Coordinates of C-alpha atoms in Angstrom, one line a residue:
M1 CA 78.2 130.6 98.9
R2 CA 81.3 129.5 97.1
Y3 CA 79.4 125.9 96.6
S4 CA 75.7 124.9 97.3
L5 CA 75.2 122.8 100.4
L6 CA 73.8 120.2 98.1
S7 CA 76.9 119.9 96.1
R8 CA 79.1 119.5 99.5
F9 CA 76.8 116.8 100.8
Q10 CA 77.2 115.1 97.3
G11 CA 81.0 115.8 97.2
A12 CA 81.6 114.2 100.9
L13 CA 79.8 111.0 100.1
L14 CA 81.2 110.6 96.4
G15 CA 84.6 111.8 97.6
A16 CA 84.5 108.9 100.3
A17 CA 83.2 106.4 97.9
A18 CA 86.1 107.2 95.4
G19 CA 88.7 107.2 98.3
E20 CA 87.3 103.7 99.5
V21 CA 87.5 102.3 95.7
L22 CA 91.0 103.8 95.0
G23 CA 92.1 102.3 98.6
A24 CA 90.8 98.8 97.7
G25 CA 92.8 98.7 94.7
C26 CA 95.9 99.5 96.8
Q27 CA 95.1 97.1 99.6
G28 CA 97.7 94.6 99.9
R29 CA 100.2 96.0 97.5
S30 CA 103.9 96.6 98.4
R31 CA 105.5 100.0 99.1
A32 CA 107.3 99.7 95.8
Q33 CA 104.0 99.0 94.0
L34 CA 102.5 101.9 95.5
Q35 CA 105.1 104.4 94.8
Q36 CA 104.4 103.8 91.0
L37 CA 101.0 104.9 91.2
R38 CA 100.4 108.1 89.6
P39 CA 97.0 110.4 89.9
G40 CA 96.2 110.1 86.2
V41 CA 93.4 112.1 84.5
G42 CA 91.5 109.1 83.6
G43 CA 89.6 106.8 85.7
R44 CA 91.4 103.6 85.2
G45 CA 92.6 103.6 88.9
L46 CA 88.9 103.2 90.1
R47 CA 88.5 99.5 89.8
L48 CA 88.7 96.5 91.9
D49 CA 91.5 94.1 90.3
S50 CA 93.9 94.2 93.0
P51 CA 94.8 91.8 96.1
G52 CA 92.3 94.4 98.1
R53 CA 89.0 92.9 96.1
G54 CA 86.5 91.0 98.1
S55 CA 85.5 90.8 101.9
Q56 CA 88.7 92.5 103.0
A57 CA 87.7 95.8 101.3
A58 CA 83.7 95.6 101.6
G59 CA 82.1 97.0 104.4
L60 CA 82.7 100.7 105.0
G61 CA 80.9 102.2 102.2
R62 CA 77.5 100.0 102.9
L63 CA 77.8 101.1 106.5
A64 CA 77.5 104.8 105.4
V65 CA 74.8 104.2 103.1
A66 CA 72.9 102.1 105.7
G67 CA 73.4 105.2 108.2
A68 CA 72.2 107.7 105.9
E69 CA 69.0 105.8 105.0
S70 CA 68.4 105.6 108.7
L71 CA 68.6 109.2 109.4
I72 CA 66.3 110.0 106.4
Q73 CA 63.7 107.2 107.4
C74 CA 63.8 108.0 111.3
G75 CA 65.6 111.5 111.7
V76 CA 67.9 109.9 114.1
L77 CA 70.5 107.0 114.2
N78 CA 69.8 104.2 116.5
V79 CA 72.2 101.2 116.1
S80 CA 69.9 98.9 117.8
H81 CA 67.4 99.1 114.9
W82 CA 68.9 101.2 112.0
G83 CA 68.7 98.9 109.5
G84 CA 72.5 98.4 109.4
S85 CA 72.9 95.5 111.7
E86 CA 73.3 93.2 108.9
E87 CA 76.2 95.1 107.5
L88 CA 77.9 95.6 110.7
S89 CA 78.0 91.7 110.9
R90 CA 79.2 91.4 107.5
T91 CA 82.2 93.9 108.0
S92 CA 85.4 92.9 109.8
R93 CA 85.9 96.6 110.8
T94 CA 86.2 97.6 114.2
G95 CA 87.2 100.8 116.0
A96 CA 87.6 103.8 113.9
G97 CA 86.9 102.3 110.7
A98 CA 83.4 101.5 111.3
A99 CA 82.5 104.5 113.5
A100 CA 84.0 106.7 110.8
A101 CA 81.8 105.1 108.2
I102 CA 78.5 105.3 110.1
C103 CA 79.3 108.7 111.5
L104 CA 80.0 110.5 107.9
P105 CA 76.4 110.8 107.2
M106 CA 75.4 112.0 110.9
A107 CA 78.6 114.7 110.3
L108 CA 76.6 116.0 107.3
F109 CA 73.0 115.7 109.0
Y110 CA 74.1 117.6 112.1
H111 CA 76.6 120.0 110.7
E112 CA 74.9 123.3 111.7
N113 CA 74.9 122.5 115.4
E114 CA 78.4 121.9 116.6
E115 CA 77.2 120.9 120.0
K116 CA 74.4 118.4 119.0
L117 CA 76.9 117.2 116.1
L118 CA 79.6 116.3 118.7
S119 CA 76.7 114.5 120.9
Q120 CA 75.4 112.5 118.5
L121 CA 78.6 111.4 116.7
H122 CA 79.9 110.6 120.7
G123 CA 76.7 108.6 121.1
A124 CA 76.9 106.7 118.1
V125 CA 80.7 105.7 118.6
L126 CA 79.9 104.6 122.3
S127 CA 77.0 102.4 121.0
L128 CA 79.7 100.7 118.6
Q129 CA 81.9 100.2 121.6
S130 CA 84.9 101.6 120.1
P131 CA 87.9 102.8 122.3
R132 CA 88.1 106.5 123.6
A133 CA 91.2 107.2 121.2
A134 CA 89.0 106.0 118.2
S135 CA 86.2 108.2 119.2
S136 CA 88.2 111.3 119.5
G137 CA 89.4 110.6 116.2
V138 CA 86.0 110.3 114.6
L139 CA 84.8 113.5 116.5
A140 CA 87.7 115.4 114.9
V141 CA 86.7 114.3 111.4
G142 CA 83.1 115.4 112.2
C143 CA 84.4 118.9 113.2
A144 CA 86.3 119.2 110.1
L145 CA 83.3 118.0 108.0
G146 CA 80.9 120.6 109.8
M147 CA 83.3 123.5 109.1
A148 CA 83.5 122.7 105.5
L149 CA 79.7 122.5 105.2
K150 CA 79.4 125.8 106.8
E151 CA 82.3 127.4 104.6
K152 CA 84.2 127.9 107.9
L153 CA 87.1 125.6 107.1
D154 CA 90.4 127.6 106.8
P155 CA 93.2 125.1 105.8
Q156 CA 95.9 127.2 107.7
T157 CA 93.9 127.0 111.1
L158 CA 92.0 123.7 110.8
I159 CA 94.0 121.7 113.0
R160 CA 93.8 124.4 115.8
Q161 CA 90.2 124.8 115.3
T162 CA 89.6 121.1 115.6
I163 CA 91.6 120.7 118.7
A164 CA 89.7 123.8 120.4
C165 CA 86.5 122.3 119.2
L166 CA 87.2 118.9 121.0
E167 CA 88.4 120.7 123.9
D168 CA 85.4 123.0 124.4
A169 CA 83.1 119.7 124.2
G170 CA 85.4 117.9 126.4
A171 CA 86.1 115.2 124.1
V172 CA 89.7 115.7 123.3
N173 CA 92.0 112.9 123.9
P174 CA 95.8 113.9 124.7
A175 CA 97.2 111.4 122.2
T176 CA 94.9 112.4 119.5
A177 CA 95.5 116.1 120.2
E178 CA 99.2 115.3 119.9
L179 CA 99.1 113.7 116.5
L180 CA 96.8 116.4 115.1
A181 CA 99.5 118.9 116.4
R182 CA 102.1 116.7 114.9
V183 CA 100.4 117.0 111.4
E184 CA 100.4 120.9 111.7
S185 CA 104.0 120.9 112.4
L186 CA 104.6 118.6 109.3
L187 CA 102.5 120.9 107.2
E188 CA 104.4 123.9 108.4
R189 CA 107.9 122.2 107.5
G190 CA 106.7 121.1 104.2
A191 CA 107.1 117.5 105.0
C192 CA 106.9 114.8 102.3
L193 CA 104.5 111.9 102.5
E194 CA 107.0 109.5 103.5
M195 CA 108.2 111.5 106.2
A196 CA 104.6 112.3 107.3
A197 CA 103.6 108.6 107.3
E198 CA 106.8 107.8 109.3
Q199 CA 106.1 110.6 112.1
L200 CA 102.5 110.0 112.4
G201 CA 103.3 106.3 112.8
R202 CA 105.4 106.6 115.7
R203 CA 104.4 105.1 119.1
E204 CA 105.4 107.7 121.5
P205 CA 101.9 109.0 122.7
A206 CA 101.1 105.4 123.4
A207 CA 104.0 104.7 125.4
R208 CA 103.7 108.0 127.4
A209 CA 100.0 107.0 127.8
A210 CA 101.0 103.8 129.3
A211 CA 103.2 105.3 132.0
N212 CA 100.5 107.8 132.8
G213 CA 97.2 105.7 132.5
S214 CA 94.8 105.2 129.9
A215 CA 93.4 108.7 129.6
G216 CA 95.9 109.4 127.0
E217 CA 96.0 106.0 125.0
S218 CA 96.1 106.3 121.2
S219 CA 95.5 103.7 118.7
P220 CA 96.4 102.8 115.2
D221 CA 93.4 104.3 114.0
S222 CA 94.2 107.7 115.4
A223 CA 97.4 107.7 113.4
L224 CA 95.4 107.0 110.3
I225 CA 92.8 109.7 111.0
A226 CA 95.9 112.2 111.3
L227 CA 97.2 111.0 108.0
A228 CA 94.0 111.8 106.4
F229 CA 94.0 115.4 107.8
Y230 CA 97.6 115.6 106.6
C231 CA 96.8 114.3 102.9
F232 CA 93.9 116.4 102.8
L233 CA 95.6 119.8 104.1
S234 CA 98.6 119.3 102.2
S235 CA 96.8 119.8 98.8
P236 CA 93.2 120.9 100.0
E237 CA 92.3 122.4 96.5
D238 CA 93.2 119.2 94.7
M239 CA 91.2 116.1 95.5
R240 CA 93.0 113.9 93.0
L241 CA 96.2 114.6 94.7
S242 CA 95.0 114.3 98.3
V243 CA 93.5 111.0 97.9
M244 CA 96.1 109.6 95.8
R245 CA 98.6 110.5 98.7
A246 CA 96.3 108.7 101.2
V247 CA 96.2 105.5 99.4
R248 CA 100.1 105.6 98.6
A249 CA 101.0 105.9 102.1
G250 CA 100.6 102.3 102.7
F251 CA 98.9 102.4 106.1
D252 CA 95.4 100.9 105.6
P253 CA 94.5 102.9 102.3
I254 CA 90.9 102.1 102.4
L255 CA 90.1 104.0 105.5
T256 CA 92.8 106.5 105.0
G257 CA 91.4 107.3 101.3
M258 CA 87.9 107.2 102.4
L259 CA 88.3 110.0 105.1
T260 CA 90.4 111.9 102.8
G261 CA 87.9 111.7 100.0
A262 CA 85.1 112.8 102.4
L263 CA 87.2 115.9 103.7
S264 CA 88.2 116.8 100.1
G265 CA 84.6 116.6 98.9
A266 CA 83.0 118.2 101.4
Y267 CA 85.5 121.4 101.1
N268 CA 85.8 121.2 97.1
S269 CA 82.0 119.6 96.6
T270 CA 81.4 117.8 93.6
A271 CA 83.2 120.6 91.3
G272 CA 86.3 119.4 92.7
M273 CA 86.1 115.6 91.8
P274 CA 88.1 114.7 88.5
V275 CA 86.0 114.0 85.8
G276 CA 87.5 110.5 85.1
W277 CA 86.9 109.3 88.6
R278 CA 83.0 110.4 88.1
A279 CA 83.1 108.7 84.9
A280 CA 84.4 105.4 86.5
L281 CA 81.9 105.6 89.2
S282 CA 79.0 106.0 86.9
Q283 CA 79.6 102.8 84.8
P284 CA 76.6 100.8 83.8
A285 CA 74.7 99.1 86.7
G286 CA 76.5 96.1 87.7
T287 CA 79.9 97.1 86.7
S288 CA 80.6 100.2 88.8
P289 CA 83.2 99.7 91.5
L290 CA 80.6 101.0 93.9
N291 CA 78.6 97.8 93.4
E292 CA 80.8 95.9 95.5
L293 CA 81.9 98.4 98.1
W294 CA 78.8 100.4 98.7
G295 CA 76.0 98.3 97.3
V296 CA 74.6 100.8 95.1
A297 CA 74.6 100.8 91.2
G298 CA 76.7 103.8 90.7
A299 CA 77.2 107.2 91.4
A300 CA 74.0 108.5 90.5
E301 CA 72.5 106.8 93.3
I302 CA 75.2 108.4 95.9
L303 CA 74.0 111.7 94.4
Q304 CA 70.4 110.8 94.9
L305 CA 71.1 109.6 98.4
A306 CA 72.9 112.7 99.3
A307 CA 70.1 114.7 97.9
R308 CA 67.6 112.8 100.2
L309 CA 69.8 113.2 103.1
L310 CA 70.1 117.0 102.6
A311 CA 66.0 117.1 102.2
A312 CA 65.6 115.2 105.6
W313 CA 67.9 117.9 107.2
S314 CA 66.1 120.9 105.9
G315 CA 62.7 119.7 106.9
V316 CA 61.3 118.2 103.8
Y317 CA 57.8 116.6 104.5
Q318 CA 58.5 113.3 102.5
P319 CA 62.5 113.3 102.4
A320 CA 62.6 109.4 101.0
E321 CA 60.6 110.7 97.9
A322 CA 62.9 113.9 97.4
G323 CA 64.8 114.2 94.3
I324 CA 67.9 116.1 92.9
E325 CA 65.6 118.3 91.0
S326 CA 64.4 121.4 93.3
C327 CA 60.9 121.0 91.7
R328 CA 60.4 117.6 93.1
W329 CA 60.8 118.7 96.8
G330 CA 58.1 119.0 99.0
A331 CA 57.3 121.5 102.0
V332 CA 60.1 122.6 104.0
A333 CA 59.7 123.5 107.5
A334 CA 62.0 126.2 109.4
P335 CA 64.8 124.8 111.4
Q336 CA 63.9 124.1 115.0
I337 CA 60.3 124.5 114.5
I338 CA 58.7 121.6 112.9
R339 CA 61.1 119.0 112.2
P340 CA 61.8 116.6 114.9
R341 CA 65.4 117.6 116.0

């Protein structure tokens, strides 16, 4: 394997956290201010000192943490008693925003079984009463994360693989598929970020859907998810550049940054995260930007959460007590034999 599965789990969660923190720092800024941002080598951009600070920013990371804890403790995500109802009530996010955050740990937990992955993600999105267009976009992200974790993600064919995955499961939305195809076209033409944001933000799919019925209805969240795919695939080996593009696009930088960071983190693992970002997220307890957005003390707590989630996935007897150190892991069961999946 190019990277260990643990490092990919950790990379996905830590990348999502870094993307949300950067996005929160860009929330409310003008397009001119966003254009001045540069992906510097330090971690100075990872702080909450912008108009995005506060209740507008908080929510997504906390939902991801609550979802992961539910999977670790129960082995399944049941929104009715999963422990995240308080976080759901605190966040103003709806649609793909809340669904994507909750489904991020689910994509990691069910990554090895594509059929079960899509089934579980679809059930979770429905329980949140998200629109069908948002559901299709979240499933597309789940498919991509699953391929990255299984080391089957080829940046050159990811869009086609993702659309085919959704078609096989009968979960593809025509408008979402069109947006993803538009991403592939933009990448082939070498389109810049400004052009990609303009092209993906067009409303033609929704207009055609209105004439043909609701089956192909799109949503603003679908365009954000497509933009996250573009930002990741435009520089798949460079997490810094991918995430900075996402937050500079000017369209909901929190959600776009979080999704781009998760995709890049799962693909590049923790090895691909800039050292300055890791340092900024690892500040002393109470001063880390993750304290407000994710409800955790710092990066070490997210790394530990990913390790426990991997332990639960692999069948460790007491995953809640598992640590990053392999010597502390308990008994492991063979897949589909003992563990209640």
